[in-house]
JSON list of C-alpha atoms in Angstrom, two decimals:
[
{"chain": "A", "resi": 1, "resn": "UNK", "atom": "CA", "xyz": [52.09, 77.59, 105.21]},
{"chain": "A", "resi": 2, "resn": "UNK", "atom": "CA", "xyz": [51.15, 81.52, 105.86]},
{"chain": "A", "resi": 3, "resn": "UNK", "atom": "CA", "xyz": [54.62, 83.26, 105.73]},
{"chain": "A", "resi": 4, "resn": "UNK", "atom": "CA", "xyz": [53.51, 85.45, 108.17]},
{"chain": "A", "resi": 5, "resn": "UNK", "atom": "CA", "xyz": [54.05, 82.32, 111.13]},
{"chain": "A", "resi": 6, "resn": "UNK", "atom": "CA", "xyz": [57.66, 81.88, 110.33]},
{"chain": "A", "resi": 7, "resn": "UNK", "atom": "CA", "xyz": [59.17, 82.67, 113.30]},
{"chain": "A", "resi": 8, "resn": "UNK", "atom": "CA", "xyz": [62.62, 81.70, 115.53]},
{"chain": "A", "resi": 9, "resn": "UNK", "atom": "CA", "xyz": [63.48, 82.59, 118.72]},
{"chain": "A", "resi": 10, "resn": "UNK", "atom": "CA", "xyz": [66.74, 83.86, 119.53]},
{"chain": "A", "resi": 11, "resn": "UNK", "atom": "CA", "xyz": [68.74, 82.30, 122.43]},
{"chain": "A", "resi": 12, "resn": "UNK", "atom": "CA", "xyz": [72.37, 81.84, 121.63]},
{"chain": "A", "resi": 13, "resn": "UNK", "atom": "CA", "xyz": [74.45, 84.30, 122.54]},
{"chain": "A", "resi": 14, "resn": "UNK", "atom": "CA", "xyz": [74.23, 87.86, 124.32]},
{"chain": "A", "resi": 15, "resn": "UNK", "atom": "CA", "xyz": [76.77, 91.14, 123.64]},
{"chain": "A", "resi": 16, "resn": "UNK", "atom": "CA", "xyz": [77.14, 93.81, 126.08]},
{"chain": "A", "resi": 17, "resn": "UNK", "atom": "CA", "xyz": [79.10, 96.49, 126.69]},
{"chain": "A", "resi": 18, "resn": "UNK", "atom": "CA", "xyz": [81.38, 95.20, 129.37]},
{"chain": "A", "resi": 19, "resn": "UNK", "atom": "CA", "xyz": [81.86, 91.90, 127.03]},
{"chain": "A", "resi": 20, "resn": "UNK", "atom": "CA", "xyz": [82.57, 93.74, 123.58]},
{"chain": "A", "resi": 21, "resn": "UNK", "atom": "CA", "xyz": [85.94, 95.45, 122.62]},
{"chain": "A", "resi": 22, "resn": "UNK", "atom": "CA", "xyz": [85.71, 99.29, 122.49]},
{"chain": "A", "resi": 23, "resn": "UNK", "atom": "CA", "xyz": [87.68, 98.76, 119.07]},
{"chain": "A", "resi": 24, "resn": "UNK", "atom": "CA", "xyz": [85.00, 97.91, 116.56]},
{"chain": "A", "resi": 25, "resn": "UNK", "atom": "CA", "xyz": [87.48, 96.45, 114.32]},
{"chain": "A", "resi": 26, "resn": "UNK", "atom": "CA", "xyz": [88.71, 94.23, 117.17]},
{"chain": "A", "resi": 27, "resn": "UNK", "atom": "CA", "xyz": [84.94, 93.23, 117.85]},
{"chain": "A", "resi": 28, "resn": "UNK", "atom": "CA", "xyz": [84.80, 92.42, 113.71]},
{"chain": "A", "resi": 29, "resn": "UNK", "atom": "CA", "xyz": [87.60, 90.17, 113.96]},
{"chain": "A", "resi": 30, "resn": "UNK", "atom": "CA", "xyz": [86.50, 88.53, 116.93]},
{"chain": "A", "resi": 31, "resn": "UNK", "atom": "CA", "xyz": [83.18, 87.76, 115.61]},
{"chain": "A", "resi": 32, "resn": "UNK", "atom": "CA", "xyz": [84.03, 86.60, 112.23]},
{"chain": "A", "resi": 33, "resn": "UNK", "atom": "CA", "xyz": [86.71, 84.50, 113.38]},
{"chain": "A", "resi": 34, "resn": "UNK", "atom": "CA", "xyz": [84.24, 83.17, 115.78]},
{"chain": "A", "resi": 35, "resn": "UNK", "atom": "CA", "xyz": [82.57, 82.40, 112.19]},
{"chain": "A", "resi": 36, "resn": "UNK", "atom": "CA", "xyz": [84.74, 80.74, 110.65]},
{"chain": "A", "resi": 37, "resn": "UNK", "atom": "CA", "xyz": [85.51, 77.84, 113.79]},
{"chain": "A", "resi": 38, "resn": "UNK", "atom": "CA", "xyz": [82.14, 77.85, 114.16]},
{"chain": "A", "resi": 39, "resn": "UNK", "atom": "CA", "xyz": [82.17, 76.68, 109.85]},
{"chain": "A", "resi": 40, "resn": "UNK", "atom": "CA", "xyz": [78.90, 78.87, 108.98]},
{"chain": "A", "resi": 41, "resn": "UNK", "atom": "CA", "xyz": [78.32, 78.92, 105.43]},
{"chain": "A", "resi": 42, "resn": "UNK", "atom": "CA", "xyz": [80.39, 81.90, 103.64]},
{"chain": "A", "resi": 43, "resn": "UNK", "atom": "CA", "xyz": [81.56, 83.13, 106.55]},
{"chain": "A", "resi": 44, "resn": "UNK", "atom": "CA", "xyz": [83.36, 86.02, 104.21]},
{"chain": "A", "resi": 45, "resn": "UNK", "atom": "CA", "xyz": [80.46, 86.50, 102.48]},
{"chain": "A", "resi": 46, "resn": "UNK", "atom": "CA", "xyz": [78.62, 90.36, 102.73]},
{"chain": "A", "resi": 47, "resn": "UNK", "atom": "CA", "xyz": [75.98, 92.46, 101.55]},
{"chain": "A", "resi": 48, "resn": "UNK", "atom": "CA", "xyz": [77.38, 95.50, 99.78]},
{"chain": "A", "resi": 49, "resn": "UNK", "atom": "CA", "xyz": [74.78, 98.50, 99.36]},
{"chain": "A", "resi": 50, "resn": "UNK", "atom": "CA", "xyz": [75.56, 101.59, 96.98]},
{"chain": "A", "resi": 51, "resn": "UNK", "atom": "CA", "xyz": [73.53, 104.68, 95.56]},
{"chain": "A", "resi": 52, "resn": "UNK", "atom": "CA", "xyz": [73.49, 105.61, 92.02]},
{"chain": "A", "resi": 53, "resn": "UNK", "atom": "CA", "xyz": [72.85, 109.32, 90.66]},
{"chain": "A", "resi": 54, "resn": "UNK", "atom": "CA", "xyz": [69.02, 108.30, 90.75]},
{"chain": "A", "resi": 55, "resn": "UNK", "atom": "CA", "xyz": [69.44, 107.92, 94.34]},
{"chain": "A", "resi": 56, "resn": "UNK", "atom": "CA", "xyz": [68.10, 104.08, 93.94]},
{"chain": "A", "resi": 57, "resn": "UNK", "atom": "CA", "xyz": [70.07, 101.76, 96.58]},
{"chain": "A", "resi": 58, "resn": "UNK", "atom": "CA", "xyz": [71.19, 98.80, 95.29]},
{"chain": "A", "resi": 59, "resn": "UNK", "atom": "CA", "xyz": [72.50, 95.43, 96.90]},
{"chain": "A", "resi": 60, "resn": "UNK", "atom": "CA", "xyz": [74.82, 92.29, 95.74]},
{"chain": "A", "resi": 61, "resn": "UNK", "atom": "CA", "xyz": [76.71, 90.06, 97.61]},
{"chain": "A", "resi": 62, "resn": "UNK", "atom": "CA", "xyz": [80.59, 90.37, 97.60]},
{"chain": "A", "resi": 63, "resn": "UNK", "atom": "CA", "xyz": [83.79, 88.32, 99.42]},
{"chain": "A", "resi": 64, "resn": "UNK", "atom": "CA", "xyz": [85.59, 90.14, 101.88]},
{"chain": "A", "resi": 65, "resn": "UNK", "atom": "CA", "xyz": [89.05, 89.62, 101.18]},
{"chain": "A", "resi": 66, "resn": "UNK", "atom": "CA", "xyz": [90.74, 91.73, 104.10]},
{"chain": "A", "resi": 67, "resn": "UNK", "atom": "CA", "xyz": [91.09, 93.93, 106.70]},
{"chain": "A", "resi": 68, "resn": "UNK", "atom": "CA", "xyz": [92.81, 96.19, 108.91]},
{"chain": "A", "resi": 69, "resn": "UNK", "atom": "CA", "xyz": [92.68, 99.33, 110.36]},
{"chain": "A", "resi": 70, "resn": "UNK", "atom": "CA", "xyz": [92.56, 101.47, 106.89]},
{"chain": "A", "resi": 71, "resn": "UNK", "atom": "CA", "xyz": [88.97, 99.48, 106.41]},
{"chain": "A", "resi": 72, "resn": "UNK", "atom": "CA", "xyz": [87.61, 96.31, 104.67]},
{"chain": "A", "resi": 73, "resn": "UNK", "atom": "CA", "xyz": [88.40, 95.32, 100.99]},
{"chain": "A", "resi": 74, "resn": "UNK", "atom": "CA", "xyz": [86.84, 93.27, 97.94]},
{"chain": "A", "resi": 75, "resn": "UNK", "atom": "CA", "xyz": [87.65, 93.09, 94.30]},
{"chain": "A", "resi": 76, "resn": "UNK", "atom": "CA", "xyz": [85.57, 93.39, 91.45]},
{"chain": "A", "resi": 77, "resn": "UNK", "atom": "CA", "xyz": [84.96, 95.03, 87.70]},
{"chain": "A", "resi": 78, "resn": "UNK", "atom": "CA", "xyz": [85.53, 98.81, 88.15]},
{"chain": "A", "resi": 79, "resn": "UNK", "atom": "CA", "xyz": [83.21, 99.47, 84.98]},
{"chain": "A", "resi": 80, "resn": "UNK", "atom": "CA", "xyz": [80.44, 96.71, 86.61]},
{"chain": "A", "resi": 81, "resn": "UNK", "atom": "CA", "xyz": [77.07, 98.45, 87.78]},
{"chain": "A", "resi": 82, "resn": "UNK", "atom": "CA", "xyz": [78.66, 98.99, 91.61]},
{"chain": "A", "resi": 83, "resn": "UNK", "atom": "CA", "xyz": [81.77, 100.38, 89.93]},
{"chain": "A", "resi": 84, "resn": "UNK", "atom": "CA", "xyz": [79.93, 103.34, 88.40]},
{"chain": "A", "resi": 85, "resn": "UNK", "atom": "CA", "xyz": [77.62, 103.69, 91.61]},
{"chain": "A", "resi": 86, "resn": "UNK", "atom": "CA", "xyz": [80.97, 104.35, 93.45]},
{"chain": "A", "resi": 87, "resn": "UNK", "atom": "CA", "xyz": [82.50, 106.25, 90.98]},
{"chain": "A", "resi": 88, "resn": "UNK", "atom": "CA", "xyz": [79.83, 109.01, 91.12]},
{"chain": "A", "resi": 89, "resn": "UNK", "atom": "CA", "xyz": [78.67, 108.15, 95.14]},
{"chain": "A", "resi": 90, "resn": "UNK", "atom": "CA", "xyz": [82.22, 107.11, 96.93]},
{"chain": "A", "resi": 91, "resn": "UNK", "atom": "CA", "xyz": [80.17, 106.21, 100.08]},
{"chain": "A", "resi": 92, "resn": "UNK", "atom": "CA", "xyz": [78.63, 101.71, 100.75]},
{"chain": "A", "resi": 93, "resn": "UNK", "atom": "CA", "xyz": [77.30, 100.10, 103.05]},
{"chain": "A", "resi": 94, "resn": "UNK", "atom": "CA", "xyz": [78.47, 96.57, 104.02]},
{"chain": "A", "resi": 95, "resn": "UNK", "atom": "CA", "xyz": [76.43, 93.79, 106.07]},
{"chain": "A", "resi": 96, "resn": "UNK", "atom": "CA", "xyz": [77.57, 90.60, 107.35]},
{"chain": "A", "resi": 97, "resn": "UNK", "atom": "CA", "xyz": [74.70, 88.09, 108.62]},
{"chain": "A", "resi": 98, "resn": "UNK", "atom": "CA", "xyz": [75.95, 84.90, 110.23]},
{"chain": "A", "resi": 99, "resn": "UNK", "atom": "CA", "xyz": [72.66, 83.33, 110.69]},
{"chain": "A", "resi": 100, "resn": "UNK", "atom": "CA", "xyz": [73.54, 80.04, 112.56]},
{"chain": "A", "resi": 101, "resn": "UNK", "atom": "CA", "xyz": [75.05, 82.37, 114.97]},
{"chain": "A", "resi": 102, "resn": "UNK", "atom": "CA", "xyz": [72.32, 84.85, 114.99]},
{"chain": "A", "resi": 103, "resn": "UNK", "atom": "CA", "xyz": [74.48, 87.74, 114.53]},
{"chain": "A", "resi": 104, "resn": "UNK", "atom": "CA", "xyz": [74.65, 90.65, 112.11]},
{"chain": "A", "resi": 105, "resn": "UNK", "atom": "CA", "xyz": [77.54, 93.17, 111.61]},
{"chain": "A", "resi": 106, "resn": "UNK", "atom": "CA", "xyz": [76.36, 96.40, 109.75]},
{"chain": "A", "resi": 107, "resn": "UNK", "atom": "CA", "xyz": [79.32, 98.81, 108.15]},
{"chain": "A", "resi": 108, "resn": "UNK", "atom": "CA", "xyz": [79.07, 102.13, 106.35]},
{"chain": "A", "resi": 109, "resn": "UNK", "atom": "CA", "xyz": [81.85, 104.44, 105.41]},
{"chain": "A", "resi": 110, "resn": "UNK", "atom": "CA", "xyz": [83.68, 106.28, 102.80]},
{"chain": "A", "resi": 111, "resn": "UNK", "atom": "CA", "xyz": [85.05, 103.77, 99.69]},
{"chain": "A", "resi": 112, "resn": "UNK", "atom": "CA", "xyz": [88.41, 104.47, 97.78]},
{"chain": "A", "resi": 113, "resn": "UNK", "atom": "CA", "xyz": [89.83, 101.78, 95.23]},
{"chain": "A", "resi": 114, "resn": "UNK", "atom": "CA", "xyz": [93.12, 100.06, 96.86]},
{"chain": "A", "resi": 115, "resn": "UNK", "atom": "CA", "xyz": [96.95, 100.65, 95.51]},
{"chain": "A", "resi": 116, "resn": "UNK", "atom": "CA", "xyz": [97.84, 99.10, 92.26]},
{"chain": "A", "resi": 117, "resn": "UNK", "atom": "CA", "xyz": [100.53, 97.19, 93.61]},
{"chain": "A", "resi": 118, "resn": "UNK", "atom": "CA", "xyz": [97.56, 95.29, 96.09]},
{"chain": "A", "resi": 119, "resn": "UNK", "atom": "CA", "xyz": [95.62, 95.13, 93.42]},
{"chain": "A", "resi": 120, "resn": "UNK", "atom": "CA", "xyz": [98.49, 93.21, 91.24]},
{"chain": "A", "resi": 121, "resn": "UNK", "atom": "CA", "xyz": [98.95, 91.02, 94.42]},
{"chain": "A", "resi": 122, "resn": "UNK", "atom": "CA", "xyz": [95.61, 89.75, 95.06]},
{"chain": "A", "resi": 123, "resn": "UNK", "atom": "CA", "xyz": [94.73, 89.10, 91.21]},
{"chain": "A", "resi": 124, "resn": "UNK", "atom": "CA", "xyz": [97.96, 86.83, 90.46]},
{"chain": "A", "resi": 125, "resn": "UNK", "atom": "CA", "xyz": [96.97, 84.86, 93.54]},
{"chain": "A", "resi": 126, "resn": "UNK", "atom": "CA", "xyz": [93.56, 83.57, 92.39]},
{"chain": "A", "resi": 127, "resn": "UNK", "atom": "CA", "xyz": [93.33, 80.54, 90.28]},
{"chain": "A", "resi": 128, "resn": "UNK", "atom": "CA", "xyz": [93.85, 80.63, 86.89]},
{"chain": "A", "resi": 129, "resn": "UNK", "atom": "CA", "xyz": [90.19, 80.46, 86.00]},
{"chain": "A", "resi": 130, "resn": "UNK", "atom": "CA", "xyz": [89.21, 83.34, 87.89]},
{"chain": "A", "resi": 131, "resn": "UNK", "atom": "CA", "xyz": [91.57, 85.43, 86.16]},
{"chain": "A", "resi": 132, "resn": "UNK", "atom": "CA", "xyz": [90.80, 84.55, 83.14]},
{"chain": "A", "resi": 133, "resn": "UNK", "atom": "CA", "xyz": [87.41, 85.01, 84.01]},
{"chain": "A", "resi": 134, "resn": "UNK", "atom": "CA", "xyz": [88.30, 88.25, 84.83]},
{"chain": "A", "resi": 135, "resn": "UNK", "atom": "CA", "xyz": [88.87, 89.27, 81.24]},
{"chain": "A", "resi": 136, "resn": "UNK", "atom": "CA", "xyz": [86.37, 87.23, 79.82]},
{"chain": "A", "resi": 137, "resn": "UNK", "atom": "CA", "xyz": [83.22, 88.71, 81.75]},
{"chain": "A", "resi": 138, "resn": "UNK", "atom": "CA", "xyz": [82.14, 92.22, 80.73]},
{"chain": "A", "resi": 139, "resn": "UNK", "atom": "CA", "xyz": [80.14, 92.74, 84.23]},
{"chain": "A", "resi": 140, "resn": "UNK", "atom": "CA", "xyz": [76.63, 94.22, 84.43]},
{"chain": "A", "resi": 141, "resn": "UNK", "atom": "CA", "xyz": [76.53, 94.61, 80.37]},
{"chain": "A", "resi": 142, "resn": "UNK", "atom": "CA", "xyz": [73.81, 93.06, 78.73]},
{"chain": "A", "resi": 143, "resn": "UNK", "atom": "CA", "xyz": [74.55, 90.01, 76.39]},
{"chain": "A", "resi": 144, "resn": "UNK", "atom": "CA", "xyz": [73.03, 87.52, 74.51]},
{"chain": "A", "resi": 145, "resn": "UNK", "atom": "CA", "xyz": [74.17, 84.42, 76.20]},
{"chain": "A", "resi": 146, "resn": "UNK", "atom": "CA", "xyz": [76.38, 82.26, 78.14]},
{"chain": "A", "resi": 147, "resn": "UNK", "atom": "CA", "xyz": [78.25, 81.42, 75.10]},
{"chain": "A", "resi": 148, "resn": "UNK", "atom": "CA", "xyz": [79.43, 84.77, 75.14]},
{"chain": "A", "resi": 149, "resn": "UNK", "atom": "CA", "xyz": [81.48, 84.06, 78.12]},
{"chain": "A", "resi": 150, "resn": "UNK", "atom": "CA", "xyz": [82.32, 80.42, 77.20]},
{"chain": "A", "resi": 151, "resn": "UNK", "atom": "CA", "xyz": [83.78, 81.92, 73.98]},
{"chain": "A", "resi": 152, "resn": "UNK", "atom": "CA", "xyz": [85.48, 85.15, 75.67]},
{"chain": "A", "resi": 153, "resn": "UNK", "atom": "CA", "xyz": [87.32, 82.50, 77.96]},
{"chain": "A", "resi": 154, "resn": "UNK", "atom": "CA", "xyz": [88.84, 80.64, 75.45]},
{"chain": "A", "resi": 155, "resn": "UNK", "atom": "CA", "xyz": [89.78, 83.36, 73.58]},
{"chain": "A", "resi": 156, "resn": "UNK", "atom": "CA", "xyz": [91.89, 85.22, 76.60]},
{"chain": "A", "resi": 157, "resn": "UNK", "atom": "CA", "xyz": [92.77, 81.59, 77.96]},
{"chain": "A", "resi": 158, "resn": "UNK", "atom": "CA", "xyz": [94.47, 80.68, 74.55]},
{"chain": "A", "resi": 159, "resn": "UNK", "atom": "CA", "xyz": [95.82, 84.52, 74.40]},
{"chain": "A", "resi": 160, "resn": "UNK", "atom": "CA", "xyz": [97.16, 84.91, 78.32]},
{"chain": "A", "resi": 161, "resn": "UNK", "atom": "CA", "xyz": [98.13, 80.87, 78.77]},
{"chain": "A", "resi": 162, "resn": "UNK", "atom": "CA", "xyz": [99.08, 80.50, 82.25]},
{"chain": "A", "resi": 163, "resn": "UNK", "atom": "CA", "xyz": [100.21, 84.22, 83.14]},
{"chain": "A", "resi": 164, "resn": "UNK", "atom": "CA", "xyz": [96.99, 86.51, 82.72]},
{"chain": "A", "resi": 165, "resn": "UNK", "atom": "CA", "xyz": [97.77, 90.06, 83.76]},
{"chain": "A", "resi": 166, "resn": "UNK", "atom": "CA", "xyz": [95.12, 91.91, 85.46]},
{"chain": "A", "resi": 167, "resn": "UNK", "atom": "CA", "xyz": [92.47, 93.77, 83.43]},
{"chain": "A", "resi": 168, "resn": "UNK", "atom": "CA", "xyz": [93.20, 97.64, 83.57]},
{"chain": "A", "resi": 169, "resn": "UNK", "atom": "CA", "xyz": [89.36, 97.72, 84.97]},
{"chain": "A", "resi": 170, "resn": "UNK", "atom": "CA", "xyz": [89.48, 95.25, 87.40]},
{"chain": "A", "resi": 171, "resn": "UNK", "atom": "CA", "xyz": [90.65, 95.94, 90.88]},
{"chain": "A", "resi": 172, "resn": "UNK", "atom": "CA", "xyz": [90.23, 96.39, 94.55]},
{"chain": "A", "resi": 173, "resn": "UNK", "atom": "CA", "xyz": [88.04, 98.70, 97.03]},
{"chain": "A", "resi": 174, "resn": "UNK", "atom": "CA", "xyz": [88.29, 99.61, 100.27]},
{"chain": "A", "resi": 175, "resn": "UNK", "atom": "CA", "xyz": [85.54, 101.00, 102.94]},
{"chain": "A", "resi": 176, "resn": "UNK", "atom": "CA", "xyz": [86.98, 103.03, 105.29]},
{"chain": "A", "resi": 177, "resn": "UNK", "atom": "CA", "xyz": [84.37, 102.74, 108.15]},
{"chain": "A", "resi": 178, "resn": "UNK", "atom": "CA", "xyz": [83.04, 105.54, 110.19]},
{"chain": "A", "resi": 179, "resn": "UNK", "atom": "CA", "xyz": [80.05, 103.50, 111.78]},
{"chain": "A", "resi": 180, "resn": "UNK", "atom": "CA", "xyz": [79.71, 100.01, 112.98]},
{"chain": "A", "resi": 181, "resn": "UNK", "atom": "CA", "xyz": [77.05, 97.70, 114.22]},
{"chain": "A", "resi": 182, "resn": "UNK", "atom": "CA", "xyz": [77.10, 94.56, 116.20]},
{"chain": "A", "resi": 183, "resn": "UNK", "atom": "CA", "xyz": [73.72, 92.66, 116.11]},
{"chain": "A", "resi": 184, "resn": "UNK", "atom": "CA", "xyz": [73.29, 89.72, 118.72]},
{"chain": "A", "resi": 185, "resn": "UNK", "atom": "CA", "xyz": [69.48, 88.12, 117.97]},
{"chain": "A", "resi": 186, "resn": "UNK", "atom": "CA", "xyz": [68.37, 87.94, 121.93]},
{"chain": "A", "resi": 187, "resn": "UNK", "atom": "CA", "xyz": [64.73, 86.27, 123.36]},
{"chain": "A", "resi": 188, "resn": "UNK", "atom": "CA", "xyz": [61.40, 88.19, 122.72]},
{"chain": "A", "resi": 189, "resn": "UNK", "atom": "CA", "xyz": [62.85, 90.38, 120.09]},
{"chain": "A", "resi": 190, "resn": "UNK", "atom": "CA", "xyz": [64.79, 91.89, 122.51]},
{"chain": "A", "resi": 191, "resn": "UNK", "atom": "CA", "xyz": [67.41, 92.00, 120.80]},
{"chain": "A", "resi": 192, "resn": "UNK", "atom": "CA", "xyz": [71.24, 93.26, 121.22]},
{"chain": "A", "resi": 193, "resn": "UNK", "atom": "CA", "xyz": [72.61, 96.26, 119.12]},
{"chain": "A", "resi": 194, "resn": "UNK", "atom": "CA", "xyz": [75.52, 98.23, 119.87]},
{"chain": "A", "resi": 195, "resn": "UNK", "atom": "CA", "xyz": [76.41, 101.34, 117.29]},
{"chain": "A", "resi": 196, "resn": "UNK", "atom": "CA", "xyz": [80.11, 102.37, 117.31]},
{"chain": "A", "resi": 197, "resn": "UNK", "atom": "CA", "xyz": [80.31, 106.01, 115.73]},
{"chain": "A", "resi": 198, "resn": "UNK", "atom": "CA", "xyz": [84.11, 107.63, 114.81]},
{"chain": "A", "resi": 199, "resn": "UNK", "atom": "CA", "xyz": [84.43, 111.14, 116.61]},
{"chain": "A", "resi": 200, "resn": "UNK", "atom": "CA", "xyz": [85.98, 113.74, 115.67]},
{"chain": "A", "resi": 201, "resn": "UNK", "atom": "CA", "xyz": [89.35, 113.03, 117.70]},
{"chain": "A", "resi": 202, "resn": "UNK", "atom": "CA", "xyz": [89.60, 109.47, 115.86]},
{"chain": "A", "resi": 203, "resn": "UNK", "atom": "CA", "xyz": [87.86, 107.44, 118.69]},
{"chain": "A", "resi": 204, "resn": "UNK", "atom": "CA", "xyz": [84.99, 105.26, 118.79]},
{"chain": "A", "resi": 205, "resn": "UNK", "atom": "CA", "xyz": [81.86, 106.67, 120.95]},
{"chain": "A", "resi": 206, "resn": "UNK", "atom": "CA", "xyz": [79.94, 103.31, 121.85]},
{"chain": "A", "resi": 207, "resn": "UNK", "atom": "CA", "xyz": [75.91, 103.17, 122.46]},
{"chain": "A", "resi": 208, "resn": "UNK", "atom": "CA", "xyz": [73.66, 100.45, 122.56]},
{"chain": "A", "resi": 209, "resn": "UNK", "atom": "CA", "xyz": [70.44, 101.00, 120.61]},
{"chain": "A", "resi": 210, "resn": "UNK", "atom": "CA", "xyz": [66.94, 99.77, 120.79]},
{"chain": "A", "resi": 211, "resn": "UNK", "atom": "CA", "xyz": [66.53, 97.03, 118.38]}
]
């Protein structure tokens, strides 16, 4: 098979502007909820995209873990590779693709790490192996194999027992958006794609673009 034939035609669903909320972050929720009935796999699952010092983008999948109006969080290893990225470039770009529903949600924005006290609230509810994974998993460092983390586990398990406390470089992030898009795969390539962009006086301008 030539790669080049792959092709699908889009025909589920249509956005417009009279349908959509003028809230972007009303339009998120409504579309990832939609998501999550609809049992797509990952629903929480996006693309985050950062920019090193040597101005080389780089991409890794991430959870979303919430959401409100002050932007859209995940956790991870502050010193991993996207923890430095961010450290020296504060600004990602986020990307949701649903593909049994043929949609695509595109965010970019300003990044800040969340409160301590979240931070602290979010770790001690994971399960126990995921916080002790925490501590066991030097992110992004190079080592010499998976015994490295087999052994790192069992050393923290038999040292934290049942009541790990969170890593000092492990935490939460938050993207505070200042652009949204809303992709809707449509017939021909003719596709849906509305842009919300935050003005200056805090509200959202909405334009559809060409796809």
């Amino acid at each position: 098979m030539n790669i080049a034939d792959l092709r699908k035609s889009y025909e589920k669903a249509e956005l417009s502007e009279s349908a959509s909320d003028p809230d972007p972050l009303k339009q998120f929720d409504r579309w990832l909820n939609e998501a999550i009935r609809a049992e797509v796999p990952e629903p929480n699952a996006m693309t985050l995209a950062t920019v090193g010092s040597h101005l080389r983008p780089s991409t890794r999948i991430v959870l979303i873990k919430g959401y409100d109006e002050r932007g859209i969080v995940w956790y991870t290893n502050y010193a991993s590779h996207k923890g430095r990225e961010l450290a020296g470039n504060p600004f990602a770009a986020l990307q949701f693709h649903w593909v049994e529903m043929e949609r695509v949600v595109r965010i970019e924005g300003s990044v800040e790490r969340v409160s301590e006290p979240e931070s602290d609230a979010y770790f001690h509810s994971r399960p126990l192996d995921s916080r002790i994974g925490a501590w066991a998993s030097p992110q992004s460092e190079v080592i010499e194999g998976r015994t490295v983390l087999v052994t790192n586990a069992a050393k923290y398990g038999a040292q934290f027992l049942l009541n790990p406390p969170r890593p000092p470089h492990w935490g939460g992030y938050r993207l505070n958006p200042d652009s949204w898009q809303f992709w809707q795969g449509r017939k021909s390539r003719l596709h849906d794609r509305l842009r919300y962009t935050l003005s200056d006086n805090g509200g959202w301008l909405r334009e559809r673009l060409a796809p």
